[in-house]
Amino acid sequence: MAGLGEYRRKRDPGRTPEPVPADDALPRGDDNTGNDNTFVIQEHHASRLHWDVRLERGGVLVSWAVPKGLPTEPGDIRLAVHTEDHPMEYATFEGEIPQGEYGGGKMLIWDRGTYETVKWSDREVAVVFSGGRVRGKYTFFHGGKSPRDWMVRRSDPPQRPDWAPLPDKIAPMLATPGSLPPADQDDQWAYEFKWDGVRALARVDGGRLRLFARSGNDITGTYPELRPLGEELGSTQVWLDGEIVAFADGKPSFAALQRRMHVTEARLTRRLAADLPVTYVVFDVAHLDGRSCLPLPYTERRALLVSLNLRGPHWQTSPSYPGEGPAVLATARDQALEGIIAKRLGSRYHQGKRTPDWIKITDLRAVEVVIGGWRPGEGRRSDVFGSLMLGIPSADGLRYVGQVGTGFTDEMLRTLTAKLLRLERKTPPFATPVPRERARGARWVRPTLVGEVVFRDWTADGRMRAPSWRGLRPDKRPEDVEGWHGDGR
């Protein structure tokens, strides 16, 4: 019979709610038959989230801590740390282990049931689980020098024949600029507010969150306050789509978000997360627990998203309003929001494509641009730039689309001027002519910085009318900027 000496040494029964049997207590199985067939898997929110897999054997629960949870696909191998044996009473334990105690944190029963032993030796344990969530054959095997160094692999195929592995990458679906659908088609659409933030896709596997910008760049480290979302989702495997938003005075502020977007140094990101936290506003789900959601209509994806109940200190589900286009647009205008997105109820998720199934409706147009030069400022802006010379990529090169001189804070002016001075070049980078009166006195730069502006409309000669600066886009490269279509879109 295995012993509980190590278990008892690590726990003080006066300080933890965990069961701590007396030294002379006789361990026994739940069914009192000696079949050694009970298992429990507990989701343990300790200093690091993990899953404790416990198998009844010789009157105790032989235990492994699995950081990412049991593997879901055949051949997938994951770390499984062999820990001390636990008393059988632990099979029903749920509760909060006090901080400072061994294993401090919340303990929840994630699954339980019975198992069949295929093989049990000092170096290999093969079992077949029959639980509510876990079914099939798994093999634990010793894989290192220390007695704690074990691994676990799934030996059976998934129970569901349609199981699909979690993709490594997902490309976001994009919206087409437009206006409200006709009134007689309003009930075929759902409407969501357009948040003034940056697009982000979230991949969660084994309780670990990774965030990706629209470009595909990993931005997880920039927003540390969003990592607990992975722990909240636990063993759920999912790709989420949404927007990272910074709120100021209760409203989205792209200017505030600017202070967060370019920061990657860990100490600084932690400080900014405390001083200027962001919110991840989730509006779609692309993959969920072995099932691709891409072919599903919007209504089904929306129901799956709502079922995840995403509401936390730094994340929330974006509200959706079917058949209420004019009212939602009026509310967005009243609240000075950027606009709304209309989404066709029956539409699938078109990965990486811009389609009319999502319509972006705003009073202002937004466009990403490449900075090609600047004109010196005057008066109080004599030591910084006065306006930026902007372009959009085209088949012939960078097409000049105008200049912008409004929308800048003093901090933006100073920071951006310093960047521009380091990028100076002698000739304009534009493939199309810059009007002579604009080019006079301008200073040219290497076209490496991407920004975003809003404007009223395009002029007949392809210039932006009444543009205003929104901010740099450090998550974008010039080659990521959508090219010129010839009609100003």
PDB file of C-alpha atoms in Angstrom, residues 112 136 293 301 318 332 342 351 369 375 425:
ATOM      1  CA  ARG A 112     -14.436  12.153 -12.532  1.00  0.00           C
ATOM      2  CA  GLY A 136     -10.385   6.650 -24.060  1.00  0.00           C
ATOM      3  CA  CYS A 293     -16.742  27.357 -36.516  1.00  0.00           C
ATOM      4  CA  ARG A 301     -21.285  31.253 -33.843  1.00  0.00           C
ATOM      5  CA  SER A 318     -19.636  42.648 -27.497  1.00  0.00           C
ATOM      6  CA  ALA A 332     -23.493  54.997 -31.708  1.00  0.00           C
ATOM      7  CA  ALA A 342     -23.713  45.073 -39.766  1.00  0.00           C
ATOM      8  CA  GLN A 351     -11.187  33.805 -42.930  1.00  0.00           C
ATOM      9  CA  VAL A 369      -1.518  55.073 -44.571  1.00  0.00           C
ATOM     10  CA  ARG A 375       6.289  69.677 -43.586  1.00  0.00           C
ATOM     11  CA  ARG A 425      16.002  60.692 -47.196  1.00  0.00           C
TER      12      ARG A 425
END
